[in-house]
Amino acid sequence: MSTPRFEVASSPQVLSVWFHGRLDSAGCAVLNDALLAQVEQVEPNQQLRFDLAGSDFVASAFLRLCILAARRVGGERFELAHLTPLVREVFVMAGLDSHLRIGGAAAP
Amino acid sequence: MSAEWGGRWCVPADHSGLAALQAQASAWLAQAGVDAHATHRILLALDELAANIVEHAAQGRDGHAFEVCLQQGNDGIEVLVSDNGPTFDPTAQAAPAPARSLDEIPVGGLGLVLVQRLADGFEYQRVGRSNRLRLRFRTQPVAAPPAA
Protein backbone atom coordinates (compact mmCIF):
# COMPACT_ATOMS: atom_id res chain seq x y z
CA MET A 1 0.00 0.00 0.00
CA SER A 2 1.69 3.14 -1.26
CA THR A 3 2.16 6.44 0.52
CA PRO A 4 -0.61 8.91 -0.31
CA ARG A 5 0.14 12.20 -2.00
CA PHE A 6 -1.69 15.31 -3.10
CA GLU A 7 -1.52 17.83 -5.92
CA VAL A 8 -2.58 21.47 -5.74
CA ALA A 9 -3.94 23.86 -8.33
CA SER A 10 -4.92 27.43 -7.63
CA SER A 11 -7.26 29.72 -9.54
CA PRO A 12 -8.48 33.13 -8.41
CA GLN A 13 -11.63 31.46 -7.09
CA VAL A 14 -10.52 28.06 -5.78
CA LEU A 15 -7.53 26.33 -4.32
CA SER A 16 -8.06 22.68 -5.22
CA VAL A 17 -6.26 19.78 -3.58
CA TRP A 18 -6.43 16.37 -5.27
CA PHE A 19 -5.63 13.40 -3.07
CA HIS A 20 -4.28 10.09 -4.31
CA GLY A 21 -3.96 6.85 -2.35
CA ARG A 22 -5.11 5.62 1.03
CA LEU A 23 -5.56 8.38 3.59
CA ASP A 24 -5.09 6.10 6.58
CA SER A 25 -3.45 7.07 9.88
CA ALA A 26 0.09 6.42 8.71
CA GLY A 27 -0.50 8.21 5.40
CA CYS A 28 -2.02 11.27 7.04
CA ALA A 29 0.96 11.52 9.38
CA VAL A 30 3.12 11.88 6.26
CA LEU A 31 0.85 14.48 4.63
CA ASN A 32 -0.11 16.46 7.73
CA ASP A 33 2.42 19.30 7.78
CA ALA A 34 2.57 19.88 4.03
CA LEU A 35 -1.22 19.89 3.74
CA LEU A 36 -1.75 22.33 6.60
CA ALA A 37 0.91 24.57 5.05
CA GLN A 38 -1.11 24.59 1.81
CA VAL A 39 -4.26 25.47 3.70
CA GLU A 40 -2.45 28.51 5.07
CA GLN A 41 -1.95 29.67 1.47
CA VAL A 42 -5.68 30.05 0.77
CA GLU A 43 -6.44 33.66 -0.10
CA PRO A 44 -9.31 35.45 1.64
CA ASN A 45 -11.42 35.39 -1.55
CA GLN A 46 -10.69 31.76 -2.47
CA GLN A 47 -12.63 28.58 -1.82
CA LEU A 48 -10.76 25.48 -0.65
CA ARG A 49 -11.72 22.19 -2.27
CA PHE A 50 -10.48 18.72 -1.27
CA ASP A 51 -11.07 16.33 -4.18
CA LEU A 52 -11.17 12.70 -3.09
CA ALA A 53 -11.78 10.98 -6.42
CA GLY A 54 -8.34 9.39 -6.14
CA SER A 55 -8.78 7.96 -2.66
CA ASP A 56 -11.01 5.12 -1.50
CA PHE A 57 -10.01 5.11 2.18
CA VAL A 58 -10.02 7.85 4.81
CA ALA A 59 -9.34 7.46 8.52
CA SER A 60 -10.20 9.82 11.37
CA ALA A 61 -6.78 11.44 10.95
CA PHE A 62 -8.00 12.76 7.60
CA LEU A 63 -11.34 13.86 9.07
CA ARG A 64 -9.34 15.85 11.60
CA LEU A 65 -7.40 17.53 8.78
CA CYS A 66 -10.68 18.45 7.08
CA ILE A 67 -12.04 19.98 10.29
CA LEU A 68 -8.88 22.02 10.79
CA ALA A 69 -8.92 23.17 7.15
CA ALA A 70 -12.59 24.13 7.29
CA ARG A 71 -12.08 26.08 10.49
CA ARG A 72 -9.10 27.88 8.96
CA VAL A 73 -10.96 29.12 5.87
CA GLY A 74 -14.49 29.10 7.26
CA GLY A 75 -16.99 26.31 6.73
CA GLU A 76 -18.81 28.07 3.90
CA ARG A 77 -15.59 28.28 1.86
CA PHE A 78 -14.56 24.64 2.29
CA GLU A 79 -15.86 21.82 0.09
CA LEU A 80 -15.26 18.09 -0.26
CA ALA A 81 -15.73 16.71 -3.75
CA HIS A 82 -15.96 13.36 -5.52
CA LEU A 83 -16.25 11.10 -2.49
CA THR A 84 -16.69 7.41 -3.15
CA PRO A 85 -19.67 5.85 -1.36
CA LEU A 86 -17.43 4.20 1.24
CA VAL A 87 -15.58 7.44 1.96
CA ARG A 88 -18.84 9.38 2.19
CA GLU A 89 -20.09 6.80 4.69
CA VAL A 90 -17.14 7.56 6.97
CA PHE A 91 -17.96 11.29 7.02
CA VAL A 92 -21.62 10.50 7.73
CA MET A 93 -20.69 8.01 10.47
CA ALA A 94 -18.58 10.68 12.17
CA GLY A 95 -21.46 13.16 11.95
CA LEU A 96 -19.48 15.56 9.76
CA ASP A 97 -21.89 15.60 6.82
CA SER A 98 -23.99 18.23 8.60
CA HIS A 99 -21.01 20.54 9.17
CA LEU A 100 -18.91 20.15 6.01
CA ARG A 101 -20.07 20.81 2.46
CA ILE A 102 -19.93 17.56 0.52
CA GLY A 103 -20.19 17.98 -3.24
CA GLY A 104 -20.60 15.60 -6.13
CA ALA A 105 -19.91 11.90 -5.92
CA ALA A 106 -16.97 10.19 -7.55
CA ALA A 107 -17.51 8.75 -11.01
CA PRO A 108 -18.35 5.05 -10.83
CA MET B 1 -12.66 -17.74 22.53
CA SER B 2 -11.44 -19.89 19.70
CA ALA B 3 -8.04 -21.44 20.07
CA GLU B 4 -7.16 -20.94 16.41
CA TRP B 5 -6.91 -17.58 14.73
CA GLY B 6 -6.69 -17.44 10.96
CA GLY B 7 -4.44 -14.41 10.91
CA ARG B 8 -2.11 -13.32 13.69
CA TRP B 9 0.42 -10.50 13.54
CA CYS B 10 2.76 -8.85 16.01
CA VAL B 11 2.72 -5.20 14.96
CA PRO B 12 5.43 -2.65 15.81
CA ALA B 13 3.71 0.34 17.40
CA ASP B 14 4.84 2.91 14.86
CA HIS B 15 3.60 4.25 11.55
CA SER B 16 5.45 1.65 9.49
CA GLY B 17 3.75 -1.02 11.61
CA LEU B 18 0.34 0.50 10.90
CA ALA B 19 0.96 0.47 7.16
CA ALA B 20 2.19 -3.14 7.24
CA LEU B 21 -0.85 -4.21 9.29
CA GLN B 22 -3.22 -2.69 6.72
CA ALA B 23 -1.51 -4.60 3.91
CA GLN B 24 -1.44 -7.91 5.81
CA ALA B 25 -5.02 -7.70 7.04
CA SER B 26 -6.23 -6.64 3.60
CA ALA B 27 -4.58 -9.65 1.99
CA TRP B 28 -6.01 -12.00 4.64
CA LEU B 29 -9.55 -10.61 4.22
CA ALA B 30 -9.32 -10.94 0.43
CA GLN B 31 -8.19 -14.54 0.75
CA ALA B 32 -11.06 -15.20 3.17
CA GLY B 33 -13.53 -13.90 0.56
CA VAL B 34 -14.85 -11.07 2.73
CA ASP B 35 -17.04 -8.59 0.84
CA ALA B 36 -15.74 -5.11 -0.01
CA HIS B 37 -17.94 -3.21 2.41
CA ALA B 38 -17.07 -5.38 5.41
CA THR B 39 -13.40 -5.29 4.41
CA HIS B 40 -13.49 -1.51 4.45
CA ARG B 41 -15.15 -1.43 7.88
CA ILE B 42 -12.68 -3.91 9.37
CA LEU B 43 -9.59 -2.19 7.95
CA LEU B 44 -10.80 1.21 9.13
CA ALA B 45 -11.53 -0.05 12.65
CA LEU B 46 -8.11 -1.75 12.78
CA ASP B 47 -6.41 1.43 11.60
CA GLU B 48 -8.15 3.52 14.26
CA LEU B 49 -7.41 1.10 17.11
CA ALA B 50 -3.80 0.64 16.03
CA ALA B 51 -3.27 4.40 15.69
CA ASN B 52 -4.69 4.84 19.17
CA ILE B 53 -2.17 2.34 20.56
CA VAL B 54 0.69 4.10 18.75
CA GLU B 55 -0.39 7.48 20.06
CA HIS B 56 -1.35 6.62 23.62
CA ALA B 57 -0.23 3.16 24.75
CA ALA B 58 3.21 3.11 23.15
CA GLN B 59 3.91 6.76 24.04
CA GLY B 60 7.08 6.79 21.99
CA ARG B 61 8.62 3.75 23.69
CA ASP B 62 10.98 2.00 21.31
CA GLY B 63 10.19 -1.63 20.70
CA HIS B 64 6.55 -1.46 21.82
CA ALA B 65 4.37 -3.83 19.84
CA PHE B 66 0.84 -5.15 19.93
CA GLU B 67 -0.94 -8.18 18.54
CA VAL B 68 -3.79 -8.40 16.06
CA CYS B 69 -5.69 -11.61 15.29
CA LEU B 70 -8.45 -12.24 12.74
CA GLN B 71 -10.68 -15.23 12.33
CA GLN B 72 -13.86 -16.22 10.56
CA GLY B 73 -16.81 -16.68 12.89
CA ASN B 74 -20.29 -18.03 12.27
CA ASP B 75 -21.66 -14.90 10.62
CA GLY B 76 -18.63 -12.73 10.02
CA ILE B 77 -15.15 -11.81 11.12
CA GLU B 78 -13.83 -11.60 14.66
CA VAL B 79 -10.93 -9.31 15.50
CA LEU B 80 -8.80 -9.42 18.64
CA VAL B 81 -6.39 -6.57 19.43
CA SER B 82 -4.08 -6.96 22.44
CA ASP B 83 -1.56 -4.54 23.87
CA ASN B 84 0.22 -4.20 27.18
CA GLY B 85 -0.13 -0.44 27.55
CA PRO B 86 -1.84 1.28 30.48
CA THR B 87 -5.40 0.19 31.24
CA PHE B 88 -7.76 1.78 28.74
CA ASP B 89 -11.32 0.69 28.01
CA PRO B 90 -12.48 2.34 24.76
CA THR B 91 -15.92 0.76 25.07
CA ALA B 92 -16.50 2.88 28.20
CA GLN B 93 -15.87 6.17 26.42
CA ALA B 94 -19.08 8.18 26.18
CA ALA B 95 -20.07 9.31 22.73
CA PRO B 96 -19.54 13.06 22.37
CA ALA B 97 -22.62 15.27 22.37
CA PRO B 98 -23.72 16.23 18.85
CA ALA B 99 -21.83 19.33 17.74
CA ARG B 100 -23.94 22.37 16.91
CA SER B 101 -21.23 24.03 14.85
CA LEU B 102 -17.92 23.35 13.14
CA ASP B 103 -16.06 24.86 16.07
CA GLU B 104 -17.71 22.46 18.52
CA ILE B 105 -16.57 19.29 16.76
CA PRO B 106 -13.86 17.63 18.85
CA VAL B 107 -10.80 16.92 16.72
CA GLY B 108 -9.71 14.18 19.12
CA GLY B 109 -11.63 11.00 19.80
CA LEU B 110 -13.21 10.69 16.36
CA GLY B 111 -11.42 7.38 15.80
CA LEU B 112 -13.13 5.66 18.72
CA VAL B 113 -16.47 7.09 17.63
CA LEU B 114 -15.93 5.44 14.26
CA VAL B 115 -14.90 2.09 15.77
CA GLN B 116 -18.01 2.01 17.96
CA ARG B 117 -20.17 2.61 14.88
CA LEU B 118 -18.25 0.33 12.50
CA ALA B 119 -18.27 -2.82 14.61
CA ASP B 120 -21.31 -5.00 15.21
CA GLY B 121 -19.83 -6.05 18.55
CA PHE B 122 -17.14 -4.38 20.66
CA GLU B 123 -15.94 -5.78 24.00
CA TYR B 124 -13.05 -4.98 26.32
CA GLN B 125 -11.22 -7.04 28.92
CA ARG B 126 -8.17 -6.32 31.03
CA VAL B 127 -6.30 -9.62 31.30
CA GLY B 128 -3.21 -9.43 33.47
CA ARG B 129 -1.24 -6.51 32.07
CA SER B 130 -2.94 -6.63 28.70
CA ASN B 131 -5.81 -4.66 27.15
CA ARG B 132 -7.87 -7.01 24.97
CA LEU B 133 -10.40 -5.70 22.50
CA ARG B 134 -12.67 -8.10 20.68
CA LEU B 135 -14.70 -6.85 17.74
CA ARG B 136 -17.22 -8.60 15.53
CA PHE B 137 -18.19 -7.63 11.99
CA ARG B 138 -21.05 -9.23 10.13
CA THR B 139 -20.21 -10.01 6.52
CA GLN B 140 -22.19 -10.96 3.47
CA PRO B 141 -22.30 -14.72 2.92
CA VAL B 142 -19.83 -15.84 0.33
CA ALA B 143 -21.63 -17.19 -2.71
CA ALA B 144 -21.15 -20.88 -3.24
CA PRO B 145 -19.17 -21.73 -6.36
CA PRO B 146 -21.34 -22.83 -9.27
CA ALA B 147 -21.86 -26.55 -9.56
CA ALA B 148 -19.68 -28.21 -12.16
PDB file of C-alpha atoms in Angstrom, chain A:
ATOM      1  CA  MET A   1       0.000   0.000   0.000  1.00  0.00           C
ATOM      2  CA  SER A   2       1.693   3.141  -1.257  1.00  0.00           C
ATOM      3  CA  THR A   3       2.164   6.436   0.525  1.00  0.00           C
ATOM      4  CA  PRO A   4      -0.612   8.907  -0.311  1.00  0.00           C
ATOM      5  CA  ARG A   5       0.141  12.196  -1.996  1.00  0.00           C
ATOM      6  CA  PHE A   6      -1.688  15.310  -3.099  1.00  0.00           C
ATOM      7  CA  GLU A   7      -1.521  17.835  -5.922  1.00  0.00           C
ATOM      8  CA  VAL A   8      -2.577  21.469  -5.739  1.00  0.00           C
ATOM      9  CA  ALA A   9      -3.942  23.864  -8.333  1.00  0.00           C
ATOM     10  CA  SER A  10      -4.921  27.426  -7.629  1.00  0.00           C
ATOM     11  CA  SER A  11      -7.261  29.718  -9.541  1.00  0.00           C
ATOM     12  CA  PRO A  12      -8.479  33.129  -8.407  1.00  0.00           C
ATOM     13  CA  GLN A  13     -11.632  31.460  -7.095  1.00  0.00           C
ATOM     14  CA  VAL A  14     -10.522  28.064  -5.783  1.00  0.00           C
ATOM     15  CA  LEU A  15      -7.527  26.327  -4.322  1.00  0.00           C
ATOM     16  CA  SER A  16      -8.058  22.675  -5.225  1.00  0.00           C
ATOM     17  CA  VAL A  17      -6.264  19.776  -3.576  1.00  0.00           C
ATOM     18  CA  TRP A  18      -6.433  16.372  -5.275  1.00  0.00           C
ATOM     19  CA  PHE A  19      -5.632  13.399  -3.075  1.00  0.00           C
ATOM     20  CA  HIS A  20      -4.280  10.091  -4.308  1.00  0.00           C
ATOM     21  CA  GLY A  21      -3.959   6.851  -2.350  1.00  0.00           C
ATOM     22  CA  ARG A  22      -5.110   5.617   1.035  1.00  0.00           C
ATOM     23  CA  LEU A  23      -5.562   8.385   3.589  1.00  0.00           C
ATOM     24  CA  ASP A  24      -5.087   6.100   6.582  1.00  0.00           C
ATOM     25  CA  SER A  25      -3.454   7.074   9.883  1.00  0.00           C
ATOM     26  CA  ALA A  26       0.088   6.424   8.713  1.00  0.00           C
ATOM     27  CA  GLY A  27      -0.498   8.206   5.402  1.00  0.00           C
ATOM     28  CA  CYS A  28      -2.016  11.266   7.041  1.00  0.00           C
ATOM     29  CA  ALA A  29       0.963  11.520   9.377  1.00  0.00           C
ATOM     30  CA  VAL A  30       3.117  11.882   6.258  1.00  0.00           C
ATOM     31  CA  LEU A  31       0.847  14.482   4.634  1.00  0.00           C
ATOM     32  CA  ASN A  32      -0.110  16.456   7.728  1.00  0.00           C
ATOM     33  CA  ASP A  33       2.422  19.296   7.781  1.00  0.00           C
ATOM     34  CA  ALA A  34       2.566  19.883   4.026  1.00  0.00           C
ATOM     35  CA  LEU A  35      -1.221  19.888   3.744  1.00  0.00           C
ATOM     36  CA  LEU A  36      -1.755  22.333   6.595  1.00  0.00           C
ATOM     37  CA  ALA A  37       0.914  24.573   5.053  1.00  0.00           C
ATOM     38  CA  GLN A  38      -1.106  24.589   1.806  1.00  0.00           C
ATOM     39  CA  VAL A  39      -4.258  25.470   3.697  1.00  0.00           C
ATOM     40  CA  GLU A  40      -2.453  28.510   5.075  1.00  0.00           C
ATOM     41  CA  GLN A  41      -1.948  29.672   1.472  1.00  0.00           C
ATOM     42  CA  VAL A  42      -5.677  30.048   0.773  1.00  0.00           C
ATOM     43  CA  GLU A  43      -6.441  33.658  -0.096  1.00  0.00           C
ATOM     44  CA  PRO A  44      -9.309  35.455   1.635  1.00  0.00           C
ATOM     45  CA  ASN A  45     -11.417  35.389  -1.549  1.00  0.00           C
ATOM     46  CA  GLN A  46     -10.689  31.764  -2.465  1.00  0.00           C
ATOM     47  CA  GLN A  47     -12.634  28.576  -1.825  1.00  0.00           C
ATOM     48  CA  LEU A  48     -10.762  25.478  -0.645  1.00  0.00           C
ATOM     49  CA  ARG A  49     -11.720  22.190  -2.272  1.00  0.00           C
ATOM     50  CA  PHE A  50     -10.484  18.725  -1.269  1.00  0.00           C
ATOM     51  CA  ASP A  51     -11.072  16.325  -4.183  1.00  0.00           C
ATOM     52  CA  LEU A  52     -11.166  12.699  -3.087  1.00  0.00           C
ATOM     53  CA  ALA A  53     -11.783  10.980  -6.424  1.00  0.00           C
ATOM     54  CA  GLY A  54      -8.343   9.391  -6.143  1.00  0.00           C
ATOM     55  CA  SER A  55      -8.782   7.963  -2.659  1.00  0.00           C
ATOM     56  CA  ASP A  56     -11.007   5.123  -1.502  1.00  0.00           C
ATOM     57  CA  PHE A  57     -10.006   5.107   2.177  1.00  0.00           C
ATOM     58  CA  VAL A  58     -10.020   7.849   4.811  1.00  0.00           C
ATOM     59  CA  ALA A  59      -9.336   7.455   8.524  1.00  0.00           C
ATOM     60  CA  SER A  60     -10.203   9.817  11.367  1.00  0.00           C
ATOM     61  CA  ALA A  61      -6.782  11.436  10.946  1.00  0.00           C
ATOM     62  CA  PHE A  62      -8.004  12.763   7.601  1.00  0.00           C
ATOM     63  CA  LEU A  63     -11.340  13.859   9.071  1.00  0.00           C
ATOM     64  CA  ARG A  64      -9.341  15.846  11.603  1.00  0.00           C
ATOM     65  CA  LEU A  65      -7.400  17.528   8.783  1.00  0.00           C
ATOM     66  CA  CYS A  66     -10.677  18.447   7.085  1.00  0.00           C
ATOM     67  CA  ILE A  67     -12.037  19.976  10.291  1.00  0.00           C
ATOM     68  CA  LEU A  68      -8.878  22.022  10.788  1.00  0.00           C
ATOM     69  CA  ALA A  69      -8.925  23.169   7.150  1.00  0.00           C
ATOM     70  CA  ALA A  70     -12.594  24.126   7.291  1.00  0.00           C
ATOM     71  CA  ARG A  71     -12.076  26.079  10.495  1.00  0.00           C
ATOM     72  CA  ARG A  72      -9.098  27.883   8.957  1.00  0.00           C
ATOM     73  CA  VAL A  73     -10.959  29.119   5.868  1.00  0.00           C
ATOM     74  CA  GLY A  74     -14.493  29.102   7.256  1.00  0.00           C
ATOM     75  CA  GLY A  75     -16.989  26.313   6.731  1.00  0.00           C
ATOM     76  CA  GLU A  76     -18.810  28.071   3.905  1.00  0.00           C
ATOM     77  CA  ARG A  77     -15.587  28.276   1.856  1.00  0.00           C
ATOM     78  CA  PHE A  78     -14.556  24.636   2.289  1.00  0.00           C
ATOM     79  CA  GLU A  79     -15.858  21.819   0.089  1.00  0.00           C
ATOM     80  CA  LEU A  80     -15.256  18.095  -0.260  1.00  0.00           C
ATOM     81  CA  ALA A  81     -15.734  16.712  -3.754  1.00  0.00           C
ATOM     82  CA  HIS A  82     -15.959  13.355  -5.519  1.00  0.00           C
ATOM     83  CA  LEU A  83     -16.252  11.102  -2.488  1.00  0.00           C
ATOM     84  CA  THR A  84     -16.686   7.412  -3.151  1.00  0.00           C
ATOM     85  CA  PRO A  85     -19.674   5.854  -1.362  1.00  0.00           C
ATOM     86  CA  LEU A  86     -17.432   4.198   1.240  1.00  0.00           C
ATOM     87  CA  VAL A  87     -15.584   7.435   1.961  1.00  0.00           C
ATOM     88  CA  ARG A  88     -18.839   9.379   2.191  1.00  0.00           C
ATOM     89  CA  GLU A  89     -20.089   6.797   4.687  1.00  0.00           C
ATOM     90  CA  VAL A  90     -17.139   7.565   6.974  1.00  0.00           C
ATOM     91  CA  PHE A  91     -17.965  11.290   7.018  1.00  0.00           C
ATOM     92  CA  VAL A  92     -21.615  10.499   7.733  1.00  0.00           C
ATOM     93  CA  MET A  93     -20.693   8.014  10.469  1.00  0.00           C
ATOM     94  CA  ALA A  94     -18.584  10.675  12.174  1.00  0.00           C
ATOM     95  CA  GLY A  95     -21.460  13.163  11.954  1.00  0.00           C
ATOM     96  CA  LEU A  96     -19.483  15.557   9.756  1.00  0.00           C
ATOM     97  CA  ASP A  97     -21.893  15.602   6.824  1.00  0.00           C
ATOM     98  CA  SER A  98     -23.986  18.230   8.595  1.00  0.00           C
ATOM     99  CA  HIS A  99     -21.006  20.540   9.174  1.00  0.00           C
ATOM    100  CA  LEU A 100     -18.914  20.152   6.009  1.00  0.00           C
ATOM    101  CA  ARG A 101     -20.075  20.812   2.461  1.00  0.00           C
ATOM    102  CA  ILE A 102     -19.931  17.559   0.524  1.00  0.00           C
ATOM    103  CA  GLY A 103     -20.195  17.979  -3.240  1.00  0.00           C
ATOM    104  CA  GLY A 104     -20.604  15.600  -6.133  1.00  0.00           C
ATOM    105  CA  ALA A 105     -19.914  11.896  -5.915  1.00  0.00           C
ATOM    106  CA  ALA A 106     -16.969  10.189  -7.553  1.00  0.00           C
ATOM    107  CA  ALA A 107     -17.513   8.753 -11.010  1.00  0.00           C
ATOM    108  CA  PRO A 108     -18.352   5.046 -10.834  1.00  0.00           C
TER     109      PRO A 108
END
